Short mmCIF file of C-alpha atoms in Angstrom, two decimals:
data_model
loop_
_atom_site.label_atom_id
_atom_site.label_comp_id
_atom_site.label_asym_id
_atom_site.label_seq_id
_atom_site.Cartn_x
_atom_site.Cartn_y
_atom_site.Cartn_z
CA UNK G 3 20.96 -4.82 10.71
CA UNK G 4 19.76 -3.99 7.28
CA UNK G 5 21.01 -0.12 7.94
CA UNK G 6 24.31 -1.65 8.94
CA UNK G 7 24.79 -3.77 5.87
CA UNK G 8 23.58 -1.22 3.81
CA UNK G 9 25.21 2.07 5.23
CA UNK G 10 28.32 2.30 3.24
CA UNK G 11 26.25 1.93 -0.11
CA UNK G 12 23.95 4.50 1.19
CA UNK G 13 26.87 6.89 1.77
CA UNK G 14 28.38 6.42 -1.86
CA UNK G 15 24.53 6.83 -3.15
CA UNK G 16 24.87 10.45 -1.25
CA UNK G 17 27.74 11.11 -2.46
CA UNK G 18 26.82 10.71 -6.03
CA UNK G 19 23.60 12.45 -5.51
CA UNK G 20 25.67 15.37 -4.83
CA UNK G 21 28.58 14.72 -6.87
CA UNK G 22 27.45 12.91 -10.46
CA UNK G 23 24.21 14.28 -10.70
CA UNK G 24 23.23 16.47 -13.83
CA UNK G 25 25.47 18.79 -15.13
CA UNK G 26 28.49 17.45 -13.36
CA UNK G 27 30.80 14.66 -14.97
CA UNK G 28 29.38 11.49 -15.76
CA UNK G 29 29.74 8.65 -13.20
CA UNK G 30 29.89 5.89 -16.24
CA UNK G 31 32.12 5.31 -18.93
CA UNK G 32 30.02 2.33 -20.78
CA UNK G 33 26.24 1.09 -20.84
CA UNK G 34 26.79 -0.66 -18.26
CA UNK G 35 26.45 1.67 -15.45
CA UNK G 36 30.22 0.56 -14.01
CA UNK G 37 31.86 3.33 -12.51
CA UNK G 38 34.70 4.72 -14.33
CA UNK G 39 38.10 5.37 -12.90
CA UNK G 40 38.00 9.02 -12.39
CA UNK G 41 34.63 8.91 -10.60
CA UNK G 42 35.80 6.13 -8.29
CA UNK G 43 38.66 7.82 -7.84
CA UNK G 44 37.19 11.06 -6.60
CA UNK G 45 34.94 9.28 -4.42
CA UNK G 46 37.82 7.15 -3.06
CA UNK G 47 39.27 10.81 -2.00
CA UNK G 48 35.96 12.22 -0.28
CA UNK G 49 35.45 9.49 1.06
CA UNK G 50 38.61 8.25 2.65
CA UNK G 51 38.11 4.26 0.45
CA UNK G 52 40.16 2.57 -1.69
CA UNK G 53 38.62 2.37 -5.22
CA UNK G 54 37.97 -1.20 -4.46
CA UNK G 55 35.54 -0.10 -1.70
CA UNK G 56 33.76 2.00 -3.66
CA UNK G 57 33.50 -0.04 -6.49
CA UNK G 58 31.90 -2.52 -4.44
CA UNK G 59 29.54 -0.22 -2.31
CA UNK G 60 28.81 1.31 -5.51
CA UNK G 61 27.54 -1.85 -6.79
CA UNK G 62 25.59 -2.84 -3.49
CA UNK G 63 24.02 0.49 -3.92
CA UNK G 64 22.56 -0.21 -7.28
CA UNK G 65 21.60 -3.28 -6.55
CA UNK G 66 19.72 -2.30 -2.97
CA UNK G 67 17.78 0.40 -5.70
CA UNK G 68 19.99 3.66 -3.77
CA UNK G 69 20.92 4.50 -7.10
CA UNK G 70 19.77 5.03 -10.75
CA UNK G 71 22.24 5.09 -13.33
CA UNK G 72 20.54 6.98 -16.47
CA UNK G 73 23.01 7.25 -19.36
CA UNK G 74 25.49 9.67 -17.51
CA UNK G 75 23.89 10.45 -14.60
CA UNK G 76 23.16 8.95 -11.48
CA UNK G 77 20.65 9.87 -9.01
CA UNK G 78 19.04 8.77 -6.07
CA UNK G 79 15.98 5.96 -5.78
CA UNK G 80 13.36 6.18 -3.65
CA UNK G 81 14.96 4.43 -1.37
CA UNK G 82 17.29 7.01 -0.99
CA UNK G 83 15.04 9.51 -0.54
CA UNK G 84 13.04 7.80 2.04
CA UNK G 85 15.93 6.31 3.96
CA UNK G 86 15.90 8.03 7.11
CA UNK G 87 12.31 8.58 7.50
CA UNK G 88 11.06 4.61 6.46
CA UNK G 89 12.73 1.81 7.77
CA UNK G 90 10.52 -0.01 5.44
CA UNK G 91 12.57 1.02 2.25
CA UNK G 92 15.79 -0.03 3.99
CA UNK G 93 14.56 -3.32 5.01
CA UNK G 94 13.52 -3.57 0.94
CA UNK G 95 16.53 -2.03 -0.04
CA UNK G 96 18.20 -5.00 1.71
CA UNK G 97 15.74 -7.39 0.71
CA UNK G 98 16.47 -6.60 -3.54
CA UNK G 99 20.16 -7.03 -2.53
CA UNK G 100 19.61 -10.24 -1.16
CA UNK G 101 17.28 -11.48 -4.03
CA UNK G 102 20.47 -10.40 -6.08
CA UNK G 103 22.83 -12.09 -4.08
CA UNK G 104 23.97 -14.55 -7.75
CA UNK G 105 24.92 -11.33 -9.33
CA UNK G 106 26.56 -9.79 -5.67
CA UNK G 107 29.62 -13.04 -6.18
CA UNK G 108 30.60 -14.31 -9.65
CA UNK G 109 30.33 -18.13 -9.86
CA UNK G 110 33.17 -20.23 -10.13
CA UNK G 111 35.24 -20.54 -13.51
CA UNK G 112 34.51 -24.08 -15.01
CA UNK G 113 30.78 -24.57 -14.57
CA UNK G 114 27.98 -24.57 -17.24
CA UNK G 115 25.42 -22.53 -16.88
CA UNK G 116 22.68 -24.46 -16.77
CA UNK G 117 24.75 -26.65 -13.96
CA UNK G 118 24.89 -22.65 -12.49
CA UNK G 119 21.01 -22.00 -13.53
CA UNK G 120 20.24 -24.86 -11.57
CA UNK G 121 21.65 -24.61 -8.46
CA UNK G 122 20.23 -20.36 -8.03
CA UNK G 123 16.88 -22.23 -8.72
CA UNK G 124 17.19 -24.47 -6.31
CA UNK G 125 18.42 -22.35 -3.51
CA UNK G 126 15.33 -20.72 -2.65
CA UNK G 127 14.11 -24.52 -1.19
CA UNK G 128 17.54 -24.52 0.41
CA UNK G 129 16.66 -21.28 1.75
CA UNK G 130 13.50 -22.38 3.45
CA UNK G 131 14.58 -25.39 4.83
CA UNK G 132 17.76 -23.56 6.81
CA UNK G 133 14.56 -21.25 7.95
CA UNK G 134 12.55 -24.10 8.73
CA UNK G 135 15.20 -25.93 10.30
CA UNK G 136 15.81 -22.21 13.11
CA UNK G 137 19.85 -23.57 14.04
CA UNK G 138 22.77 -24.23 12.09
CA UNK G 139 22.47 -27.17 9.65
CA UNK G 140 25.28 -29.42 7.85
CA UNK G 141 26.39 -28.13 4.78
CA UNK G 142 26.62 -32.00 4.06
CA UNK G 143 22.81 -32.20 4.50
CA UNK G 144 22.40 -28.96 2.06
CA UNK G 145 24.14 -30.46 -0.31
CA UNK G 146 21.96 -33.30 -0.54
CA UNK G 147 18.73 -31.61 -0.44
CA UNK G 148 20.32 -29.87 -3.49
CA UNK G 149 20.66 -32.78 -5.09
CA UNK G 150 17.19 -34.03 -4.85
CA UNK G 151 16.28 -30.29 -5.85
CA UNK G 152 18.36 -30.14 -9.15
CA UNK G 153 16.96 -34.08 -10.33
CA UNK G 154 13.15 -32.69 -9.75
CA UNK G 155 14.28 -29.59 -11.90
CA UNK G 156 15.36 -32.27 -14.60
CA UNK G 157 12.95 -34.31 -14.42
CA UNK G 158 9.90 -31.90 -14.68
CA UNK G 159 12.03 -30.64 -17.70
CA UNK G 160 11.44 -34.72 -18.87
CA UNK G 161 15.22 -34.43 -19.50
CA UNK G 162 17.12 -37.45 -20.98
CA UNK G 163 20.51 -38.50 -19.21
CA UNK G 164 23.49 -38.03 -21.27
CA UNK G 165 24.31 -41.86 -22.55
CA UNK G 166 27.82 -41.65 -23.73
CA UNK G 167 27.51 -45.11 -25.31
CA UNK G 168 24.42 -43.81 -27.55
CA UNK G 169 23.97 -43.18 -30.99
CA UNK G 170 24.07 -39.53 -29.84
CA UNK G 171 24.51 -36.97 -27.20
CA UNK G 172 21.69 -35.84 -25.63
CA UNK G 173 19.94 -32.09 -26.05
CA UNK G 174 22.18 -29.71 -24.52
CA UNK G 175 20.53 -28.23 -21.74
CA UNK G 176 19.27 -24.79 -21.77
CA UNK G 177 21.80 -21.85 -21.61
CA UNK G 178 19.68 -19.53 -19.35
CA UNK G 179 16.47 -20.17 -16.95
CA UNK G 180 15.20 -17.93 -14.50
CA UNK G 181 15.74 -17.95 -10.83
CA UNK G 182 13.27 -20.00 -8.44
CA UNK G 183 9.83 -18.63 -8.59
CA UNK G 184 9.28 -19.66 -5.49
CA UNK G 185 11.69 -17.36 -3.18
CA UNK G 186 13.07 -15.20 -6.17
CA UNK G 187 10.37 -13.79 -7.89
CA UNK G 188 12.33 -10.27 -7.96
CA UNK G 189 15.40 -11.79 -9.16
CA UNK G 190 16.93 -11.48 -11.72
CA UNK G 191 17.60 -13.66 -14.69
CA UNK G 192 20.57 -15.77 -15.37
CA UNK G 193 21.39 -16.16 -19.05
CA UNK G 194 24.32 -17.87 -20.22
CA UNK G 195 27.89 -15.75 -19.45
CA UNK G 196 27.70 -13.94 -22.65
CA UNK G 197 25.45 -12.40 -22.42
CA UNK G 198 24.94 -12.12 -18.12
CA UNK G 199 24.96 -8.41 -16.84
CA UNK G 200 28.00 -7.49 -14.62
CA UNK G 201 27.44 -6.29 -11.23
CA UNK G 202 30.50 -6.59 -9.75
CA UNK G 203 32.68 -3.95 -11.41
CA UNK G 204 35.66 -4.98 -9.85
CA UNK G 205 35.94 -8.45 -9.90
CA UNK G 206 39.29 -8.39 -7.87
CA UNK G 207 37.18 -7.16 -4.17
CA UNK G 208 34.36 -9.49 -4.52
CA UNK G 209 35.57 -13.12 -7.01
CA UNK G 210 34.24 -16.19 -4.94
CA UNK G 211 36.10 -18.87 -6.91
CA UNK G 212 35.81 -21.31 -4.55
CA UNK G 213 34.88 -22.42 -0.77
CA UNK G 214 37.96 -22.77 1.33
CA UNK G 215 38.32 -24.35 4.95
CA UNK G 216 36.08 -25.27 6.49
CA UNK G 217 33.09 -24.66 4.06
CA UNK G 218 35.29 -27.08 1.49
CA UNK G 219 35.97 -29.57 3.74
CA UNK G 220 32.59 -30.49 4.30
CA UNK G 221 31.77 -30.41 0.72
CA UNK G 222 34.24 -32.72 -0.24
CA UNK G 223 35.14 -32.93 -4.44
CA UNK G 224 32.27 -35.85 -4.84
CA UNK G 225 30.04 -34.36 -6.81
CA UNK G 226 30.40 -30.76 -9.13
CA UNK G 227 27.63 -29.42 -7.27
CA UNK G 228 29.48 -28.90 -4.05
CA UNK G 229 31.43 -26.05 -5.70
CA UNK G 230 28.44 -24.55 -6.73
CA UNK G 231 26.65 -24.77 -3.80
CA UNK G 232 30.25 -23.44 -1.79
CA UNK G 233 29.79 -20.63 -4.12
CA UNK G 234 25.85 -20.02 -3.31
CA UNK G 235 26.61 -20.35 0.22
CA UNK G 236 29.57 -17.73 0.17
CA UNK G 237 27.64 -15.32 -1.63
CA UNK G 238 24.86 -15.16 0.53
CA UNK G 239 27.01 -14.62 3.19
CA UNK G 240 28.26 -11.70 1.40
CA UNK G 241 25.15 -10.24 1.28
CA UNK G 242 24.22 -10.93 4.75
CA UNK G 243 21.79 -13.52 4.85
CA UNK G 244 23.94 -16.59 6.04
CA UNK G 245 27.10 -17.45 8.36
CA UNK G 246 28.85 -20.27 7.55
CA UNK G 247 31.93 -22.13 9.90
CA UNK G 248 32.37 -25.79 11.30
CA UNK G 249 30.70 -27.28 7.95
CA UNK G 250 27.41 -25.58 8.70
CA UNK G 251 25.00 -22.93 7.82
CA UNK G 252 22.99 -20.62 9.78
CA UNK G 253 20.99 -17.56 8.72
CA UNK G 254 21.59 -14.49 10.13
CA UNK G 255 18.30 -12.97 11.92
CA UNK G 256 17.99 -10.57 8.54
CA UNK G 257 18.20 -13.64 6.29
CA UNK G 258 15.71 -15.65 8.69
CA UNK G 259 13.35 -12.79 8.44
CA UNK G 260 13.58 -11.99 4.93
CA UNK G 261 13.08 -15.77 3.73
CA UNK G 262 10.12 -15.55 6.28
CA UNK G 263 8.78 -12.98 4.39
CA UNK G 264 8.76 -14.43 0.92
CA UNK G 265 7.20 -17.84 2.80
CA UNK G 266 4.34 -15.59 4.31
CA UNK G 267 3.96 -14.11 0.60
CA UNK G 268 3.18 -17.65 -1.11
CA UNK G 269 0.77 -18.65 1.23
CA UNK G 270 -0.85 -15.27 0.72
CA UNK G 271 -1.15 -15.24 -3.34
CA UNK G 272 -2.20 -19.07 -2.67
CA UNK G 273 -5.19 -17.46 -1.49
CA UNK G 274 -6.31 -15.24 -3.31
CA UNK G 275 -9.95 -15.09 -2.14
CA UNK G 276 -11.39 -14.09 -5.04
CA UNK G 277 -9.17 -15.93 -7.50
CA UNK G 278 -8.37 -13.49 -9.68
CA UNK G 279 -4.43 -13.68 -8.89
CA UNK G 280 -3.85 -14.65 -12.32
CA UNK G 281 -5.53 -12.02 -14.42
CA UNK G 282 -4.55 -8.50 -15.51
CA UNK G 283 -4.35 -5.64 -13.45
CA UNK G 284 -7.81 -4.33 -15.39
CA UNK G 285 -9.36 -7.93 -15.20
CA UNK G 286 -8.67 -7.98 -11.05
CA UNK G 287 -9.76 -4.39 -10.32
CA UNK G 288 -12.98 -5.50 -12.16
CA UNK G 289 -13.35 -8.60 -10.23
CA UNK G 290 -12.80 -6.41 -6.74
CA UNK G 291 -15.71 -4.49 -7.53
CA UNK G 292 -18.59 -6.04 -5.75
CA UNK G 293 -16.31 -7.18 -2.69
CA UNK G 294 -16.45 -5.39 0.23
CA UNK G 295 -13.22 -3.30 1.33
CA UNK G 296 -11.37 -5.61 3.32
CA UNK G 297 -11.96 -8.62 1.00
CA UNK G 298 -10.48 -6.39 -1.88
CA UNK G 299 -7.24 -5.70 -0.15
CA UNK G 300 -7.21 -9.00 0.34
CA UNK G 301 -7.21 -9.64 -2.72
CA UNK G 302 -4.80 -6.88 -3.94
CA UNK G 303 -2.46 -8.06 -1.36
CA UNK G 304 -2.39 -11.33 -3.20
CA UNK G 305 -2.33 -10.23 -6.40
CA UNK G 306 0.55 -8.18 -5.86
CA UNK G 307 2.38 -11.07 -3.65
CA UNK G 308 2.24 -13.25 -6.96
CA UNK G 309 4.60 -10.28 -9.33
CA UNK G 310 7.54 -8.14 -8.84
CA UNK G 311 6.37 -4.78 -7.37
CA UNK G 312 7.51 -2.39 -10.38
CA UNK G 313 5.43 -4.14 -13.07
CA UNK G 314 2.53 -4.44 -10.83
CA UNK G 315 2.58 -0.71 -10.04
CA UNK G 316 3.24 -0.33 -13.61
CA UNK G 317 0.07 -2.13 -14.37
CA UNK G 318 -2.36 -0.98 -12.00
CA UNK G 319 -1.27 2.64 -13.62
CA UNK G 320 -2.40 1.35 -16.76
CA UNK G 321 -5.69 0.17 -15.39
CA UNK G 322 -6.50 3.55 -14.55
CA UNK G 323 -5.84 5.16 -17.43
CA UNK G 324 -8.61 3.54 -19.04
CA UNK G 325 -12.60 4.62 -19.54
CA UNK G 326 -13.70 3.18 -16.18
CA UNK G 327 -13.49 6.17 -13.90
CA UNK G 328 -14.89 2.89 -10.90
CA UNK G 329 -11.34 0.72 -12.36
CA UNK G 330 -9.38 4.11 -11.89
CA UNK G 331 -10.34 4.29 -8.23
CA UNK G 332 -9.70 0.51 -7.41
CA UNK G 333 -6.38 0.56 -8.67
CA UNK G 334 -5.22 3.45 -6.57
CA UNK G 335 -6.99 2.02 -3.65
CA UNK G 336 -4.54 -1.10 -4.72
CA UNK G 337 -1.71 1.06 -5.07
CA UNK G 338 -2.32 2.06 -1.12
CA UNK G 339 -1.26 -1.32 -0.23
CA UNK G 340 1.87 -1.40 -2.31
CA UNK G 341 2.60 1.70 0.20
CA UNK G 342 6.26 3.69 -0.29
CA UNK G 343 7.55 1.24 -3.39
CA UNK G 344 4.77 3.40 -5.75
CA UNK G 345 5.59 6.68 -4.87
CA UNK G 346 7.91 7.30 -7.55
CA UNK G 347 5.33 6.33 -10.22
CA UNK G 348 2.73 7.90 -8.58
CA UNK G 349 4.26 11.43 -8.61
CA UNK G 350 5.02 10.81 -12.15
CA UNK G 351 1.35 10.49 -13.16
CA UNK G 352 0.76 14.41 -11.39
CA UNK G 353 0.97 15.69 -14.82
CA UNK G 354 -2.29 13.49 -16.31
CA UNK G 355 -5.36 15.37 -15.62
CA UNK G 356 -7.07 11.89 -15.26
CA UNK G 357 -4.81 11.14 -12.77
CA UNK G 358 -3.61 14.22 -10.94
CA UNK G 359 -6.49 14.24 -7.70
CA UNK G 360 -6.00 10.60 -7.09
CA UNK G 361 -2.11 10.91 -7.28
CA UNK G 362 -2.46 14.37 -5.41
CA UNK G 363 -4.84 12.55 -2.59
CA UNK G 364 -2.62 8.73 -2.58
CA UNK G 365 0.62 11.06 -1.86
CA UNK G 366 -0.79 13.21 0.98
CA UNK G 367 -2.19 10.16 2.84
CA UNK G 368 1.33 8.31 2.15
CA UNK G 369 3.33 11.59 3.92
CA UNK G 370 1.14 10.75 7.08
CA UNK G 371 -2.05 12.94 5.81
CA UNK G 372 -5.60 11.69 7.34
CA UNK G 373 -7.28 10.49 5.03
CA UNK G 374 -10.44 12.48 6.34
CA UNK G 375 -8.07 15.60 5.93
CA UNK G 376 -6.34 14.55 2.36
CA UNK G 377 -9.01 16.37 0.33
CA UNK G 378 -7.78 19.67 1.37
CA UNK G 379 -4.54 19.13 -1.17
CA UNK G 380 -7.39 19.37 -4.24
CA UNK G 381 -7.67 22.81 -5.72
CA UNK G 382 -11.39 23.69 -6.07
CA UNK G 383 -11.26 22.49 -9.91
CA UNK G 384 -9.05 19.59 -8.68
CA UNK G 385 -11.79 18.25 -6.54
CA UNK G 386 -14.51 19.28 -8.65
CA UNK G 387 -13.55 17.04 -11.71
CA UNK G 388 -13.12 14.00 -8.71
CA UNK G 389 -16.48 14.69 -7.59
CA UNK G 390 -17.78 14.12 -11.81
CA UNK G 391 -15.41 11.29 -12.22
CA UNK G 392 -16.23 9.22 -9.33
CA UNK G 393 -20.70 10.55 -10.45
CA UNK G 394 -19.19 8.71 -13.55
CA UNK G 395 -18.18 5.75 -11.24
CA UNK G 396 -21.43 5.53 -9.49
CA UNK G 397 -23.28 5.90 -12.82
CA UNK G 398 -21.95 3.00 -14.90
CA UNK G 399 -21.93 0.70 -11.34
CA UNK G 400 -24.27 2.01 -8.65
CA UNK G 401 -27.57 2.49 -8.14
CA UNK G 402 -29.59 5.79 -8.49
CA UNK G 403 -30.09 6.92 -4.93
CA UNK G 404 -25.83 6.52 -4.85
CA UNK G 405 -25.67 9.18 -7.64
CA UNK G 406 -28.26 11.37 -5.42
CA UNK G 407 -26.44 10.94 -2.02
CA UNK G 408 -22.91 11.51 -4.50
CA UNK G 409 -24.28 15.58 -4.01
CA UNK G 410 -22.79 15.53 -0.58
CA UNK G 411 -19.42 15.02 -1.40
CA UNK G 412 -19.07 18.12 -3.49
CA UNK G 413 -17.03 20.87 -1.93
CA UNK G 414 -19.78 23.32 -3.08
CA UNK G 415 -21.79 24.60 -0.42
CA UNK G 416 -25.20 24.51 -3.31
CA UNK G 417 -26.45 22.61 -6.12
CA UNK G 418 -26.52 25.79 -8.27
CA UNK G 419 -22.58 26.63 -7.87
CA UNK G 420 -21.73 22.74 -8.26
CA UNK G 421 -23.65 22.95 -11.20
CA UNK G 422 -21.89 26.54 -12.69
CA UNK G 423 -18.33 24.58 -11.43
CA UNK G 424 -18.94 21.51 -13.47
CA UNK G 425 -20.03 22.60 -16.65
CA UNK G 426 -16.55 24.54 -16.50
CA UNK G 427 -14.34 21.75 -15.69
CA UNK G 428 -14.08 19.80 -18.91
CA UNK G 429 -14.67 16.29 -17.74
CA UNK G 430 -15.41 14.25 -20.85
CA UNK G 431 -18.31 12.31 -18.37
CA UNK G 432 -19.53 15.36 -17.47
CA UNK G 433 -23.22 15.49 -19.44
CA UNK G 434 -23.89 11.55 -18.76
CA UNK G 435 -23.12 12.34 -15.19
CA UNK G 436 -25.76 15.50 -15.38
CA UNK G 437 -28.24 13.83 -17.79
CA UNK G 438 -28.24 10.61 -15.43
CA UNK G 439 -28.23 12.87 -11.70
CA UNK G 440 -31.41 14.74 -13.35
CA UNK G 441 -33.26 11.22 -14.27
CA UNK G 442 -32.35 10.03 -10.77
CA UNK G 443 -33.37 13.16 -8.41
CA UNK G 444 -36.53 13.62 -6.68
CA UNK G 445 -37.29 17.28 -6.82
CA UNK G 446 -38.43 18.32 -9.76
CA UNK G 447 -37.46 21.98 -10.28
CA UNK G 448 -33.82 20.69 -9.08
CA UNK G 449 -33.75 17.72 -11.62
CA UNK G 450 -35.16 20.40 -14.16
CA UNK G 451 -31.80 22.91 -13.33
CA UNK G 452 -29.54 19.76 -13.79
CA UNK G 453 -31.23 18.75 -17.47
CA UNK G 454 -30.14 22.52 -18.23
CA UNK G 455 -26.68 22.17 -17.27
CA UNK G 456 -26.51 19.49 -19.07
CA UNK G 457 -27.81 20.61 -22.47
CA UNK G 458 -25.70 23.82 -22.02
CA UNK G 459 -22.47 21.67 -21.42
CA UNK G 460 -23.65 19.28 -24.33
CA UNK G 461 -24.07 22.63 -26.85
CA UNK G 462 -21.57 24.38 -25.39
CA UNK G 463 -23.28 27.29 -23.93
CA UNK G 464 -23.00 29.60 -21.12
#
């Protein structure tokens, strides 16, 4: 289903790969990523669309992530890339369209937009009761459960009702507030209409401007929120995630799933098992550190169920460029779970030494590499500055006899050619590593060799 909904923004997204990518004519004419006229014109010719079409599969594409707009170019996401060879990035592709779905449908003309801001925050509990509910439900019964929704909103704002026989008017409310954090933690956010983003580049193939038949019937004109919530209701259609006819609602299997999904993801950062869900990326990796492996990914699984996936991979990045060589591990053990969403920012980080065998070793085992078997990407320097960084690891955490047993995981058949390897590799852990492997070992002339290595790396001799 999500292939379906998605395929005609995939083929534009192809299209433009091949067709606006650098060095050919710009797909944009503003900041604002909206396709200019010539471009949707040429694609309307390949293509066999009106321009309409493509302006509107060109926006689904950006917002399912099948395409980055960069100044004048476009170019492909990852989802792109990995589109017929993961059904998990179409199913996500799908999913950040439907977490978009107030910026798929303009709202109606006439609204505030905090009376707007209110009603996308409330959806995601109008959301999970049509998912809860598993059958079509009155849009009559929506409508009041949006009700009840919107006065908790106002009331844990401690709001005061607008008294038109007061000295005064009330506070205006709030131009802009985010979307639900239950449901919509990767949506985005909805400031007032000045300032809003466009999406929809041609407003003329996608306006909702209000709920007719049916859908309008039941809502009656009692209230201003029935609009609004005719609006929310049509644009999740449009997206896919709802049907709507006979004054009821029903999500689609794709919506039912998807809403499933975010449910399963609450209850999962609500427990954390370690409770660490609210601190940094740094501050969690160090709190994983004594847990065994399945209770960390546990706990990385919650941790990254509580914050939008880019600025968690973003974060756990940062982590491990720090000192720790033990927090540098963690995070790309934590990066493992994110799966295919990091692989963009992980092959960006090939080109920091720090980085490169972890990146080098997380990639291989994400192209279907066992991880027994992922090793073999290393060169021999490669897995020789691993081998001091994780000593380094084992040194500032572990106990001696670790560091000892650490010998066996060198790719160096002896002690003597790990040692000539090492003092060449220019890890900046390298003599602590030595100085701290020679305290620890139990033969003496070995220890003795090590102490040497370590001095000559120390005074930079030969």
């Amino acid at each position: 289903m999500a292939r379906s909904r998605l395929a005609g923004a995939a083929r534009l997204a192809r299209w433009a790969d091949a067709a606006l990518g650098p060095g050919r004519e710009g797909p944009t004419t503003d900041d604002k990523a909206t396709l200019s006229d010539a471009a949707a014109e040429r694609a309307a010719a390949d293509l066999g669309l009106t321009a309409a079409q493509v302006r509107a599969d060109w926006d689904t594409a950006r917002l399912a992530g099948l395409i980055e707009v960069h100044g004048d170019n476009a170019r492909p996401g990852w989802r792109l890339r990995a589109w017929n060879r993961d059904d998990s990035a179409v199913l996500r592709g799908w999913v950040a369209l439907f977490d978009a779905w107030s910026l798929a449908c303009p709202e109606p003309e006439g609204h505030e937009a905090a009376a707007v801001a209110e009603v996308v925050s409330a959806m995601p509990q109008v959301l999970s009761f049509l998912q809860l509910s598993a059958g079509p439900v009155p849009v009559e019964q929506l409508l009041d459960l949006l009700r009840q929704r919107v006065t908790e909103l106002r009331t844990d704002r401690c709001e005061v009702p607008y008294d038109p026989d007061a000295a005064g008017p009330a506070a205006p409310m709030p131009t802009g507030t985010t979307t639900a954090a239950v449901l919509g933690r990767d949506t985005a956010l909805r400031p007032a209409p000045a300032t809003r983003p466009t999406a929809v580049s041609d407003p003329d193939s996608a306006v909702v401007t209000a709920p007719e038949g049916p859908l309008a019937d039941a809502l009656g004109e009692g209230t201003s929120l029935a609009p609004l919530l005719g609006w929310a209701l049509q644009a999740l259609a449009a997206v896919g995630a709802l049907t709507d006819g006979d004054g009821q609602a029903t999500l689609t299997p794709l919506g039912s799933w998807a809403v499933w999904v975010k449910l399963e993801q609450i209850c999962v950062a609500a427990q954390s098992p370690a409770g660490n869900i609210e601190q940094s990326a740094e501050d969690m990796l160090r709190g994983c550190a004594q847990l065994r492996p399945n209770a960390a990914r546990a706990e990385y699984r919650a941790w990254l169920a509580a914050r939008p996936v880019g600025s968690a991979v973003t974060e756990l990045l940062g982590g491990a460029r720090g000192e720790d060589a033990l927090l540098r591990g963690l995070a790309f053990e934590a990066l493992r779970v994110v799966g295919a969403p990091a692989e963009p920012d992980v092959r960006a980080v090939l080109d920091e030494p720090a980085l490169r065998p972890y990146a080098l070793l997380w990639l291989a085992e994400h192209d279907g590499v066992d991880a027994e078997d992922a090793h073999e990407v290393l060169t021999r320097e490669e897995a020789t500055w691993l081998w001091v960084d994780t000593a380094a690891a084992v040194t500032d955490h572990g106990e001696a006899s670790m560091l000892v047993r650490h010998l066996e995981a060198a790719v160096q058949p002896t002690v003597p050619m790990l040692l000539d390897e090492v003092r060449t590799v220019g890890h900046p852990r390298t003599v602590q590593v030595l100085v701290a492997l020679a305290a620890a070992h139990p033969d003496p002339a070995l220890a003795k060799a090590v102490r040497r290595a370590a001095f000559q790396v120390h005074t930079g001799g030969s």
